[in-house]
Amino acid sequence: MSAIENTETLKHELTTEVDSLKHEMEETVHKEASPVTQILNDLGDHEEFSYGIWHADILPVILYDKGQFHFYGNRSSMEDSGDYVMVHHHIVRASNHEAPDLNLSITNMVAFQWMAMILLLVLFFTASKKAKKSGEKAPSGIHNLLESIVVFIRDDVVQPNIAGNAGVRLLPYFLVLFMFILVLNLIGLLPGGHTATGTIGVTAALAITAFFVINYTAIKESGIKAWFHHLLGGAPWWLGILMIPIEIASMFIKPFSLTIRLFANMVAGHTVLFSLMGLLFLFQSYFVAVPIVGFATFINLLELLVAFLQAYIFTMLTAIFVGLAIGEHSHEHAH
Amino acid sequence: MQDIMNVNPGLLFWSVINFSILLFILSKFAFPAMKKSLQSREEGIQNAIDEANALNEKAQILLAESQQKLDNTQKEVSKILTSARNLAEQNIQKANEEAEMSKQQKIEEAKREIERSKNDAISELRNEVADLVVTATEKILEIKLDKDSHLKLAKDQIEKLPKN
């Protein structure tokens, strides 16, 4: 009797031990994340501000859950409140460990966008002040730099694609689009910086804005009737059964392609860079380090090119899409 | 991987807000001054180019005009020169002709004078010779003859002589 009881107790103890060991192991695995998870983590977004290895829990958490908003000054004050906890870098309800309905927190990438915004505002307001002073005289310094970009966007991106008054009205949009993407890309290239354009959320936001700009401009310039007529793509009406679904799909595929193109280009370069850096820690040898540093420098310079190129491509394609959406109407007779 | 490929709706929302705010502030407060400065400068440059073109055109016209004037003047000058040369040539010819004429006249006159002097001298010489002959005859013959009949005789004799 006693022996059986003893065995039972031992069994129970062993099971508990194994369970706790298992748990500990999981924790350890999670703590000492593999380089791959570390890289993907760094590329992604967080609810805390981080620059390089410096982390600061300063960003407010805004949650919309069960029909009401919850505001917290930062993550730890959220956890102190006891309603929500962080599990595996995700905010979940403390009660059932499920994600809240909508997480509208100010994340790291939003903070990086603010940095870009502040930089752009300072640059453009300095230029604007200088412009007021200089009048008809030749521009200098920041004014000169920004004005050459303005003229480039106006003469090489907007005007060739969007004719007439619409082009003039949309110039600020394209200019801000180009500068915003460019500055976000470049901030991402700073050592320790995060690339906001390397997250789908940001590129999707820009593409959705582009979607509305494209369709709003098309309707405003050519009229709602022409906009519906576009859905035929210039084909005879009986092809409508084929053309209308294709055209509607293309309307959404265009901004989708913008989203993925920018996102993938920015992430790809960073992934290559991180992988090269990862090799350093894997091999821990000077023979590997020297070529790796060379490669990394090359990739970094390539990314500098890509930063400009992708900002240009996103802006250029948006301009082309706007031009197509307006222009098909006037080209109709040629079909 | 899941983290990267997911669209974070909060991030999307804030990105749209950020972009819209940036676009609004910049296009409302920063771009107008830059646009104005750019436009006024571009207009100024265009005006300067237009003005230069207009001035150039004017200068071309002036150049053509002065070229025309110069050509006209040159033509006139050459015309004047030609006529002057013709006139001078005519004058020279006339003078030459006159000189020739007067020379001929002088020569004629001189010839006539010479002829007359010669004739005079010849007749004087004849008279002298007749006188000398008479005197010589008187002396030889020592006979005082009737002067007139002898003189007549001598003269007849002389007339018979050849003219020269």
GROMACS .gro file of C-alpha atoms in nm:
model
  499
    1MET     CA    1   0.000   0.000   0.000
    2SER     CA    2   0.270   0.238   0.108
    3ALA     CA    3   0.487   0.130  -0.182
    4ILE     CA    4   0.214   0.203  -0.430
    5GLU     CA    5   0.150   0.538  -0.266
    6ASN     CA    6   0.520   0.615  -0.279
    7THR     CA    7   0.537   0.528  -0.644
    8GLU     CA    8   0.238   0.749  -0.715
    9THR     CA    9   0.398   1.041  -0.530
   10LEU     CA   10   0.726   0.986  -0.713
   11LYS     CA   11   0.545   0.972  -1.047
   12HIS     CA   12   0.366   1.292  -0.968
   13GLU     CA   13   0.683   1.463  -0.862
   14LEU     CA   14   0.861   1.351  -1.176
   15THR     CA   15   0.582   1.475  -1.398
   16THR     CA   16   0.591   1.814  -1.230
   17GLU     CA   17   0.967   1.825  -1.268
   18VAL     CA   18   0.950   1.738  -1.636
   19ASP     CA   19   0.679   1.997  -1.693
   20SER     CA   20   0.875   2.270  -1.523
   21LEU     CA   21   1.189   2.172  -1.717
   22LYS     CA   22   0.994   2.179  -2.040
   23HIS     CA   23   0.862   2.520  -1.955
   24GLU     CA   24   1.208   2.644  -1.863
   25MET     CA   25   1.346   2.512  -2.191
   26GLU     CA   26   1.078   2.691  -2.388
   27GLU     CA   27   1.154   3.010  -2.204
   28THR     CA   28   1.524   2.971  -2.274
   29VAL     CA   29   1.462   2.905  -2.638
   30HIS     CA   30   1.248   3.209  -2.658
   31LYS     CA   31   1.494   3.427  -2.467
   32GLU     CA   32   1.800   3.323  -2.664
   33ALA     CA   33   1.626   3.372  -2.993
   34SER     CA   34   1.800   3.239  -3.301
   35PRO     CA   35   1.970   3.494  -3.528
   36VAL     CA   36   1.689   3.450  -3.778
   37THR     CA   37   1.415   3.542  -3.533
   38GLN     CA   38   1.633   3.826  -3.409
   39ILE     CA   39   1.671   3.960  -3.764
   40LEU     CA   40   1.303   3.930  -3.843
   41ASN     CA   41   1.223   4.092  -3.512
   42ASP     CA   42   1.449   4.385  -3.588
   43LEU     CA   43   1.295   4.428  -3.932
   44GLY     CA   44   0.944   4.426  -3.793
   45ASP     CA   45   0.752   4.674  -3.584
   46HIS     CA   46   0.736   4.702  -3.205
   47GLU     CA   47   0.535   4.881  -2.944
   48GLU     CA   48   0.850   5.041  -2.805
   49PHE     CA   49   1.083   5.297  -2.951
   50SER     CA   50   1.416   5.150  -3.053
   51TYR     CA   51   1.716   5.293  -3.226
   52GLY     CA   52   1.998   5.046  -3.274
   53ILE     CA   53   2.043   4.868  -2.942
   54TRP     CA   54   1.875   5.147  -2.750
   55HIS     CA   55   1.518   5.077  -2.647
   56ALA     CA   56   1.281   5.317  -2.475
   57ASP     CA   57   0.935   5.234  -2.350
   58ILE     CA   58   0.797   5.577  -2.432
   59LEU     CA   59   0.535   5.517  -2.697
   60PRO     CA   60   0.168   5.536  -2.599
   61VAL     CA   61  -0.051   5.229  -2.634
   62ILE     CA   62  -0.396   5.284  -2.781
   63LEU     CA   63  -0.633   4.990  -2.793
   64TYR     CA   64  -0.990   4.960  -2.912
   65ASP     CA   65  -1.144   4.660  -2.747
   66LYS     CA   66  -1.497   4.548  -2.672
   67GLY     CA   67  -1.646   4.875  -2.790
   68GLN     CA   68  -1.424   5.115  -2.600
   69PHE     CA   69  -1.086   5.284  -2.625
   70HIS     CA   70  -0.801   5.222  -2.381
   71PHE     CA   71  -0.515   5.472  -2.359
   72TYR     CA   72  -0.190   5.399  -2.178
   73GLY     CA   73   0.119   5.622  -2.156
   74ASN     CA   74   0.346   5.330  -2.240
   75ARG     CA   75   0.368   4.954  -2.238
   76SER     CA   76   0.458   4.909  -1.874
   77SER     CA   77   0.174   5.130  -1.757
   78MET     CA   78  -0.054   4.912  -1.971
   79GLU     CA   79   0.078   4.601  -1.802
   80ASP     CA   80   0.046   4.768  -1.462
   81SER     CA   81  -0.321   4.827  -1.527
   82GLY     CA   82  -0.365   4.452  -1.543
   83ASP     CA   83  -0.607   4.446  -1.837
   84TYR     CA   84  -0.349   4.355  -2.101
   85VAL     CA   85  -0.013   4.179  -2.100
   86MET     CA   86   0.271   4.131  -2.343
   87VAL     CA   87   0.319   3.776  -2.469
   88HIS     CA   88   0.584   3.706  -2.734
   89HIS     CA   89   0.603   4.077  -2.826
   90HIS     CA   90   0.227   4.094  -2.874
   91ILE     CA   91  -0.031   4.277  -2.669
   92VAL     CA   92  -0.302   4.035  -2.550
   93ARG     CA   93  -0.587   4.048  -2.306
   94ALA     CA   94  -0.481   3.941  -1.959
   95SER     CA   95  -0.801   3.740  -1.923
   96ASN     CA   96  -0.789   3.504  -2.219
   97HIS     CA   97  -0.456   3.582  -2.393
   98GLU     CA   98  -0.634   3.690  -2.715
   99ALA     CA   99  -0.542   3.996  -2.917
  100PRO     CA  100  -0.757   4.306  -2.864
  101ASP     CA  101  -1.003   4.397  -3.139
  102LEU     CA  102  -0.794   4.680  -3.277
  103ASN     CA  103  -0.445   4.789  -3.182
  104LEU     CA  104  -0.392   5.154  -3.272
  105SER     CA  105  -0.075   5.198  -3.068
  106ILE     CA  106   0.195   5.437  -3.168
  107THR     CA  107   0.458   5.190  -3.280
  108ASN     CA  108   0.824   5.225  -3.353
  109MET     CA  109   0.761   5.275  -3.725
  110VAL     CA  110   0.510   5.549  -3.651
  111ALA     CA  111   0.776   5.719  -3.442
  112PHE     CA  112   1.023   5.686  -3.730
  113GLN     CA  113   0.764   5.845  -3.958
  114TRP     CA  114   0.742   6.132  -3.712
  115MET     CA  115   1.118   6.173  -3.734
  116ALA     CA  116   1.091   6.188  -4.112
  117MET     CA  117   0.804   6.436  -4.085
  118ILE     CA  118   0.997   6.662  -3.851
  119LEU     CA  119   1.299   6.649  -4.079
  120LEU     CA  120   1.088   6.729  -4.385
  121LEU     CA  121   0.902   7.008  -4.210
  122VAL     CA  122   1.228   7.168  -4.095
  123LEU     CA  123   1.380   7.134  -4.442
  124PHE     CA  124   1.081   7.268  -4.631
  125PHE     CA  125   1.008   7.552  -4.389
  126THR     CA  126   1.372   7.660  -4.406
  127ALA     CA  127   1.349   7.653  -4.783
  128SER     CA  128   1.018   7.840  -4.775
  129LYS     CA  129   1.165   8.110  -4.553
  130LYS     CA  130   1.461   8.142  -4.787
  131ALA     CA  131   1.227   8.153  -5.086
  132LYS     CA  132   1.034   8.442  -4.935
  133LYS     CA  133   1.360   8.631  -4.884
  134SER     CA  134   1.531   8.551  -5.212
  135GLY     CA  135   1.239   8.639  -5.444
  136GLU     CA  136   1.359   8.635  -5.801
  137LYS     CA  137   1.722   8.580  -5.708
  138ALA     CA  138   1.887   8.242  -5.762
  139PRO     CA  139   1.818   7.997  -5.476
  140SER     CA  140   2.095   7.874  -5.250
  141GLY     CA  141   2.157   7.595  -5.000
  142ILE     CA  142   1.858   7.391  -4.886
  143HIS     CA  143   1.626   7.603  -5.097
  144ASN     CA  144   1.830   7.521  -5.405
  145LEU     CA  145   1.842   7.149  -5.322
  146LEU     CA  146   1.470   7.119  -5.258
  147GLU     CA  147   1.380   7.335  -5.552
  148SER     CA  148   1.575   7.112  -5.788
  149ILE     CA  149   1.377   6.816  -5.648
  150VAL     CA  150   1.054   7.010  -5.692
  151VAL     CA  151   1.143   7.091  -6.052
  152PHE     CA  152   1.245   6.730  -6.113
  153ILE     CA  153   0.914   6.596  -5.980
  154ARG     CA  154   0.722   6.859  -6.172
  155ASP     CA  155   0.898   6.830  -6.508
  156ASP     CA  156   0.996   6.463  -6.517
  157VAL     CA  157   0.731   6.286  -6.313
  158VAL     CA  158   0.404   6.479  -6.302
  159GLN     CA  159   0.385   6.682  -6.622
  160PRO     CA  160   0.473   6.406  -6.871
  161ASN     CA  161   0.201   6.184  -6.722
  162ILE     CA  162  -0.072   6.416  -6.601
  163ALA     CA  163  -0.166   6.690  -6.840
  164GLY     CA  164  -0.299   7.031  -6.755
  165ASN     CA  165  -0.456   7.156  -6.437
  166ALA     CA  166  -0.472   6.819  -6.261
  167GLY     CA  167  -0.095   6.794  -6.277
  168VAL     CA  168  -0.055   7.137  -6.119
  169ARG     CA  169  -0.299   7.052  -5.839
  170LEU     CA  170  -0.140   6.713  -5.769
  171LEU     CA  171   0.219   6.836  -5.764
  172PRO     CA  172   0.225   6.883  -5.381
  173TYR     CA  173   0.094   6.529  -5.335
  174PHE     CA  174   0.362   6.376  -5.555
  175LEU     CA  175   0.631   6.591  -5.403
  176VAL     CA  176   0.538   6.491  -5.047
  177LEU     CA  177   0.501   6.128  -5.156
  178PHE     CA  178   0.849   6.124  -5.306
  179MET     CA  179   1.016   6.307  -5.020
  180PHE     CA  180   0.837   6.104  -4.752
  181ILE     CA  181   0.935   5.769  -4.903
  182LEU     CA  182   1.287   5.888  -4.975
  183VAL     CA  183   1.347   6.019  -4.622
  184LEU     CA  184   1.196   5.706  -4.465
  185ASN     CA  185   1.422   5.491  -4.684
  186LEU     CA  186   1.729   5.695  -4.597
  187ILE     CA  187   1.655   5.700  -4.224
  188GLY     CA  188   1.635   5.322  -4.249
  189LEU     CA  189   1.990   5.321  -4.386
  190LEU     CA  190   2.131   5.511  -4.089
  191PRO     CA  191   2.314   5.278  -3.853
  192GLY     CA  192   2.053   5.155  -3.608
  193GLY     CA  193   1.769   5.316  -3.795
  194HIS     CA  194   1.449   5.134  -3.880
  195THR     CA  195   1.295   5.140  -4.225
  196ALA     CA  196   0.930   5.235  -4.200
  197THR     CA  197   0.888   5.167  -4.573
  198GLY     CA  198   0.999   4.811  -4.501
  199THR     CA  199   0.669   4.730  -4.329
  200ILE     CA  200   0.360   4.646  -4.527
  201GLY     CA  201   0.144   4.870  -4.309
  202VAL     CA  202   0.327   5.182  -4.420
  203THR     CA  203   0.354   5.096  -4.788
  204ALA     CA  204  -0.010   4.985  -4.787
  205ALA     CA  205  -0.109   5.318  -4.635
  206LEU     CA  206   0.078   5.504  -4.910
  207ALA     CA  207  -0.074   5.281  -5.177
  208ILE     CA  208  -0.426   5.323  -5.038
  209THR     CA  209  -0.374   5.700  -5.045
  210ALA     CA  210  -0.258   5.658  -5.405
  211PHE     CA  211  -0.568   5.450  -5.483
  212PHE     CA  212  -0.794   5.732  -5.366
  213VAL     CA  213  -0.589   5.995  -5.543
  214ILE     CA  214  -0.600   5.797  -5.869
  215ASN     CA  215  -0.975   5.740  -5.864
  216TYR     CA  216  -1.069   6.079  -5.721
  217THR     CA  217  -0.866   6.258  -5.987
  218ALA     CA  218  -1.008   6.039  -6.262
  219ILE     CA  219  -1.366   6.109  -6.153
  220LYS     CA  220  -1.301   6.479  -6.105
  221GLU     CA  221  -1.124   6.525  -6.439
  222SER     CA  222  -1.329   6.303  -6.667
  223GLY     CA  223  -1.658   6.267  -6.477
  224ILE     CA  224  -1.820   5.970  -6.309
  225LYS     CA  225  -1.966   5.852  -6.640
  226ALA     CA  226  -1.625   5.827  -6.799
  227TRP     CA  227  -1.497   5.653  -6.487
  228PHE     CA  228  -1.761   5.383  -6.527
  229HIS     CA  229  -1.688   5.371  -6.897
  230HIS     CA  230  -1.324   5.294  -6.812
  231LEU     CA  231  -1.440   4.966  -6.665
  232LEU     CA  232  -1.486   4.848  -7.023
  233GLY     CA  233  -1.124   4.933  -7.095
  234GLY     CA  234  -1.221   5.067  -7.437
  235ALA     CA  235  -1.364   4.734  -7.553
  236PRO     CA  236  -1.713   4.699  -7.706
  237TRP     CA  237  -1.997   4.664  -7.455
  238TRP     CA  238  -2.052   4.293  -7.508
  239LEU     CA  239  -1.698   4.227  -7.383
  240GLY     CA  240  -1.806   4.386  -7.057
  241ILE     CA  241  -1.860   4.051  -6.894
  242LEU     CA  242  -1.487   3.991  -6.937
  243MET     CA  243  -1.351   4.343  -6.913
  244ILE     CA  244  -1.533   4.477  -6.610
  245PRO     CA  245  -1.399   4.217  -6.365
  246ILE     CA  246  -1.049   4.256  -6.513
  247GLU     CA  247  -1.058   4.634  -6.491
  248ILE     CA  248  -1.193   4.628  -6.136
  249ALA     CA  249  -0.920   4.381  -6.040
  250SER     CA  250  -0.656   4.600  -6.206
  251MET     CA  251  -0.783   4.898  -6.007
  252PHE     CA  252  -0.686   4.715  -5.688
  253ILE     CA  253  -0.383   4.531  -5.824
  254LYS     CA  254  -0.210   4.859  -5.910
  255PRO     CA  255  -0.188   4.988  -5.550
  256PHE     CA  256  -0.122   4.632  -5.431
  257SER     CA  257   0.181   4.610  -5.660
  258LEU     CA  258   0.299   4.948  -5.528
  259THR     CA  259   0.269   4.816  -5.172
  260ILE     CA  260   0.461   4.496  -5.233
  261ARG     CA  261   0.728   4.652  -5.456
  262LEU     CA  262   0.839   4.914  -5.208
  263PHE     CA  263   0.808   4.683  -4.908
  264ALA     CA  264   0.998   4.396  -5.070
  265ASN     CA  265   1.274   4.618  -5.203
  266MET     CA  266   1.339   4.776  -4.866
  267VAL     CA  267   1.317   4.449  -4.671
  268ALA     CA  268   1.532   4.255  -4.919
  269GLY     CA  269   1.833   4.484  -4.884
  270HIS     CA  270   1.809   4.485  -4.507
  271THR     CA  271   1.772   4.110  -4.494
  272VAL     CA  272   2.086   4.066  -4.703
  273LEU     CA  273   2.271   4.310  -4.478
  274PHE     CA  274   2.154   4.137  -4.162
  275SER     CA  275   2.244   3.798  -4.307
  276LEU     CA  276   2.595   3.917  -4.390
  277MET     CA  277   2.630   4.057  -4.039
  278GLY     CA  278   2.496   3.729  -3.901
  279LEU     CA  279   2.777   3.544  -4.077
  280LEU     CA  280   3.024   3.747  -3.870
  281PHE     CA  281   2.878   3.613  -3.547
  282LEU     CA  282   2.847   3.263  -3.686
  283PHE     CA  283   3.207   3.223  -3.799
  284GLN     CA  284   3.383   3.465  -3.564
  285SER     CA  285   3.689   3.465  -3.788
  286TYR     CA  286   3.892   3.743  -3.947
  287PHE     CA  287   3.907   3.552  -4.274
  288VAL     CA  288   3.532   3.580  -4.301
  289ALA     CA  289   3.506   3.925  -4.149
  290VAL     CA  290   3.711   4.110  -4.410
  291PRO     CA  291   3.516   4.002  -4.720
  292ILE     CA  292   3.188   4.028  -4.529
  293VAL     CA  293   3.254   4.390  -4.442
  294GLY     CA  294   3.333   4.455  -4.807
  295PHE     CA  295   3.011   4.289  -4.919
  296ALA     CA  296   2.809   4.469  -4.654
  297THR     CA  297   2.949   4.804  -4.767
  298PHE     CA  298   2.861   4.721  -5.124
  299ILE     CA  299   2.507   4.617  -5.027
  300ASN     CA  300   2.472   4.933  -4.821
  301LEU     CA  301   2.566   5.149  -5.119
  302LEU     CA  302   2.331   4.946  -5.335
  303GLU     CA  303   2.058   5.013  -5.082
  304LEU     CA  304   2.135   5.384  -5.104
  305LEU     CA  305   2.065   5.359  -5.476
  306VAL     CA  306   1.754   5.153  -5.412
  307ALA     CA  307   1.630   5.409  -5.159
  308PHE     CA  308   1.627   5.679  -5.427
  309LEU     CA  309   1.514   5.446  -5.702
  310GLN     CA  310   1.215   5.305  -5.512
  311ALA     CA  311   1.100   5.650  -5.401
  312TYR     CA  312   1.117   5.755  -5.766
  313ILE     CA  313   0.944   5.439  -5.892
  314PHE     CA  314   0.659   5.462  -5.642
  315THR     CA  315   0.600   5.827  -5.733
  316MET     CA  316   0.644   5.771  -6.106
  317LEU     CA  317   0.406   5.473  -6.116
  318THR     CA  318   0.144   5.659  -5.916
  319ALA     CA  319   0.170   5.946  -6.164
  320ILE     CA  320   0.141   5.703  -6.455
  321PHE     CA  321  -0.165   5.539  -6.297
  322VAL     CA  322  -0.329   5.878  -6.244
  323GLY     CA  323  -0.247   5.971  -6.603
  324LEU     CA  324  -0.393   5.644  -6.731
  325ALA     CA  325  -0.707   5.684  -6.525
  326ILE     CA  326  -0.765   6.033  -6.663
  327GLY     CA  327  -0.620   5.986  -7.007
  328GLU     CA  328  -0.800   5.674  -7.128
  329HIS     CA  329  -1.108   5.887  -7.170
  330SER     CA  330  -0.955   6.118  -7.425
  331HIS     CA  331  -0.783   5.829  -7.603
  332GLU     CA  332  -1.108   5.643  -7.644
  333HIS     CA  333  -1.152   5.738  -8.007
  334ALA     CA  334  -0.824   5.575  -8.093
  335HIS     CA  335  -0.934   5.232  -7.969
  336MET     CA  336   0.808   3.581  -4.062
  337GLN     CA  337   0.448   3.617  -3.966
  338ASP     CA  338   0.525   3.951  -3.806
  339ILE     CA  339   0.672   4.103  -4.120
  340MET     CA  340   0.407   3.984  -4.363
  341ASN     CA  341   0.115   4.097  -4.150
  342VAL     CA  342  -0.051   4.428  -4.217
  343ASN     CA  343  -0.074   4.606  -3.887
  344PRO     CA  344  -0.399   4.806  -3.906
  345GLY     CA  345  -0.278   5.052  -3.642
  346LEU     CA  346   0.040   5.121  -3.836
  347LEU     CA  347  -0.161   5.160  -4.156
  348PHE     CA  348  -0.400   5.401  -3.986
  349TRP     CA  349  -0.122   5.615  -3.839
  350SER     CA  350   0.071   5.612  -4.166
  351VAL     CA  351  -0.227   5.754  -4.352
  352ILE     CA  352  -0.272   6.016  -4.078
  353ASN     CA  353   0.099   6.105  -4.081
  354PHE     CA  354   0.113   6.135  -4.456
  355SER     CA  355  -0.204   6.344  -4.467
  356ILE     CA  356  -0.079   6.579  -4.195
  357LEU     CA  357   0.255   6.619  -4.368
  358LEU     CA  358   0.087   6.683  -4.701
  359PHE     CA  359  -0.155   6.932  -4.549
  360ILE     CA  360   0.104   7.134  -4.355
  361LEU     CA  361   0.358   7.142  -4.635
  362SER     CA  362   0.116   7.229  -4.914
  363LYS     CA  363  -0.057   7.488  -4.696
  364PHE     CA  364   0.240   7.665  -4.540
  365ALA     CA  365   0.567   7.571  -4.708
  366PHE     CA  366   0.496   7.516  -5.075
  367PRO     CA  367   0.320   7.843  -5.167
  368ALA     CA  368   0.626   8.056  -5.093
  369MET     CA  369   0.852   7.814  -5.282
  370LYS     CA  370   0.607   7.798  -5.570
  371LYS     CA  371   0.584   8.176  -5.584
  372SER     CA  372   0.958   8.220  -5.582
  373LEU     CA  373   1.003   7.949  -5.845
  374GLN     CA  374   0.730   8.091  -6.065
  375SER     CA  375   0.852   8.449  -6.042
  376ARG     CA  376   1.206   8.338  -6.119
  377GLU     CA  377   1.093   8.125  -6.411
  378GLU     CA  378   0.881   8.410  -6.539
  379GLY     CA  379   1.176   8.645  -6.496
  380ILE     CA  380   1.402   8.412  -6.689
  381GLN     CA  381   1.137   8.367  -6.958
  382ASN     CA  382   1.092   8.743  -6.978
  383ALA     CA  383   1.466   8.795  -7.003
  384ILE     CA  384   1.484   8.539  -7.282
  385ASP     CA  385   1.189   8.696  -7.463
  386GLU     CA  386   1.341   9.040  -7.423
  387ALA     CA  387   1.676   8.919  -7.549
  388ASN     CA  388   1.503   8.759  -7.847
  389ALA     CA  389   1.314   9.077  -7.924
  390LEU     CA  390   1.632   9.284  -7.892
  391ASN     CA  391   1.815   9.038  -8.111
  392GLU     CA  392   1.544   9.066  -8.374
  393LYS     CA  393   1.563   9.443  -8.357
  394ALA     CA  394   1.940   9.431  -8.388
  395GLN     CA  395   1.907   9.200  -8.687
  396ILE     CA  396   1.674   9.445  -8.854
  397LEU     CA  397   1.908   9.734  -8.778
  398LEU     CA  398   2.201   9.536  -8.908
  399ALA     CA  399   2.016   9.456  -9.229
  400GLU     CA  400   1.919   9.820  -9.264
  401SER     CA  401   2.271   9.950  -9.216
  402GLN     CA  402   2.400   9.682  -9.449
  403GLN     CA  403   2.151   9.804  -9.709
  404LYS     CA  404   2.258  10.161  -9.650
  405LEU     CA  405   2.621  10.068  -9.679
  406ASP     CA  406   2.553   9.881 -10.001
  407ASN     CA  407   2.362  10.179 -10.142
  408THR     CA  408   2.641  10.415 -10.049
  409GLN     CA  409   2.897  10.191 -10.205
  410LYS     CA  410   2.696  10.171 -10.523
  411GLU     CA  411   2.660  10.548 -10.527
  412VAL     CA  412   3.028  10.598 -10.466
  413SER     CA  413   3.120  10.362 -10.743
  414LYS     CA  414   2.872  10.534 -10.972
  415ILE     CA  415   3.021  10.871 -10.891
  416LEU     CA  416   3.367  10.735 -10.939
  417THR     CA  417   3.278  10.587 -11.275
  418SER     CA  418   3.119  10.904 -11.400
  419ALA     CA  419   3.413  11.112 -11.276
  420ARG     CA  420   3.654  10.878 -11.446
  421ASN     CA  421   3.453  10.901 -11.769
  422LEU     CA  422   3.444  11.277 -11.747
  423ALA     CA  423   3.815  11.296 -11.683
  424GLU     CA  424   3.883  11.067 -11.975
  425GLN     CA  425   3.662  11.278 -12.195
  426ASN     CA  426   3.840  11.590 -12.079
  427ILE     CA  427   4.179  11.441 -12.142
  428GLN     CA  428   4.073  11.335 -12.487
  429LYS     CA  429   3.932  11.676 -12.564
  430ALA     CA  430   4.247  11.846 -12.440
  431ASN     CA  431   4.457  11.610 -12.644
  432GLU     CA  432   4.252  11.683 -12.953
  433GLU     CA  433   4.274  12.056 -12.895
  434ALA     CA  434   4.646  12.039 -12.837
  435GLU     CA  435   4.686  11.840 -13.153
  436MET     CA  436   4.479  12.090 -13.344
  437SER     CA  437   4.668  12.394 -13.218
  438LYS     CA  438   4.996  12.218 -13.285
  439GLN     CA  439   4.891  12.154 -13.644
  440GLN     CA  440   4.783  12.515 -13.678
  441LYS     CA  441   5.113  12.641 -13.541
  442ILE     CA  442   5.302  12.413 -13.775
  443GLU     CA  443   5.096  12.536 -14.068
  444GLU     CA  444   5.154  12.894 -13.969
  445ALA     CA  445   5.523  12.839 -13.925
  446LYS     CA  446   5.539  12.670 -14.262
  447ARG     CA  447   5.361  12.960 -14.424
  448GLU     CA  448   5.590  13.206 -14.253
  449ILE     CA  449   5.892  13.018 -14.360
  450GLU     CA  450   5.762  13.008 -14.720
  451ARG     CA  451   5.697  13.379 -14.718
  452SER     CA  452   6.036  13.459 -14.568
  453LYS     CA  453   6.197  13.235 -14.821
  454ASN     CA  454   6.014  13.405 -15.108
  455ASP     CA  455   6.104  13.746 -14.968
  456ALA     CA  456   6.462  13.649 -14.932
  457ILE     CA  457   6.467  13.507 -15.280
  458SER     CA  458   6.318  13.821 -15.438
  459GLU     CA  459   6.551  14.042 -15.233
  460LEU     CA  460   6.840  13.830 -15.334
  461ARG     CA  461   6.732  13.861 -15.698
  462ASN     CA  462   6.707  14.237 -15.677
  463GLU     CA  463   7.045  14.251 -15.509
  464VAL     CA  464   7.193  14.024 -15.770
  465ALA     CA  465   7.039  14.234 -16.051
  466ASP     CA  466   7.179  14.546 -15.896
  467LEU     CA  467   7.514  14.386 -15.854
  468VAL     CA  468   7.505  14.257 -16.209
  469VAL     CA  469   7.416  14.604 -16.344
  470THR     CA  470   7.684  14.770 -16.143
  471ALA     CA  471   7.932  14.508 -16.241
  472THR     CA  472   7.838  14.537 -16.605
  473GLU     CA  473   7.859  14.917 -16.594
  474LYS     CA  474   8.195  14.887 -16.444
  475ILE     CA  475   8.310  14.633 -16.691
  476LEU     CA  476   8.178  14.806 -16.994
  477GLU     CA  477   8.239  15.149 -16.856
  478ILE     CA  478   7.975  15.250 -17.064
  479LYS     CA  479   7.699  15.435 -16.916
  480LEU     CA  480   7.401  15.289 -17.064
  481ASP     CA  481   7.055  15.383 -17.022
  482LYS     CA  482   6.995  15.254 -16.688
  483ASP     CA  483   6.639  15.148 -16.746
  484SER     CA  484   6.694  14.962 -17.074
  485HIS     CA  485   6.982  14.770 -16.923
  486LEU     CA  486   6.806  14.695 -16.609
  487LYS     CA  487   6.527  14.560 -16.817
  488LEU     CA  488   6.771  14.351 -17.007
  489ALA     CA  489   6.927  14.213 -16.694
  490LYS     CA  490   6.594  14.136 -16.543
  491ASP     CA  491   6.490  13.944 -16.852
  492GLN     CA  492   6.807  13.746 -16.831
  493ILE     CA  493   6.745  13.664 -16.472
  494GLU     CA  494   6.391  13.558 -16.549
  495LYS     CA  495   6.533  13.306 -16.785
  496LEU     CA  496   6.734  13.158 -16.508
  497PRO     CA  497   6.584  12.860 -16.338
  498LYS     CA  498   6.363  12.951 -16.045
  499ASN     CA  499   6.589  12.814 -15.781
   0.00000   0.00000   0.00000
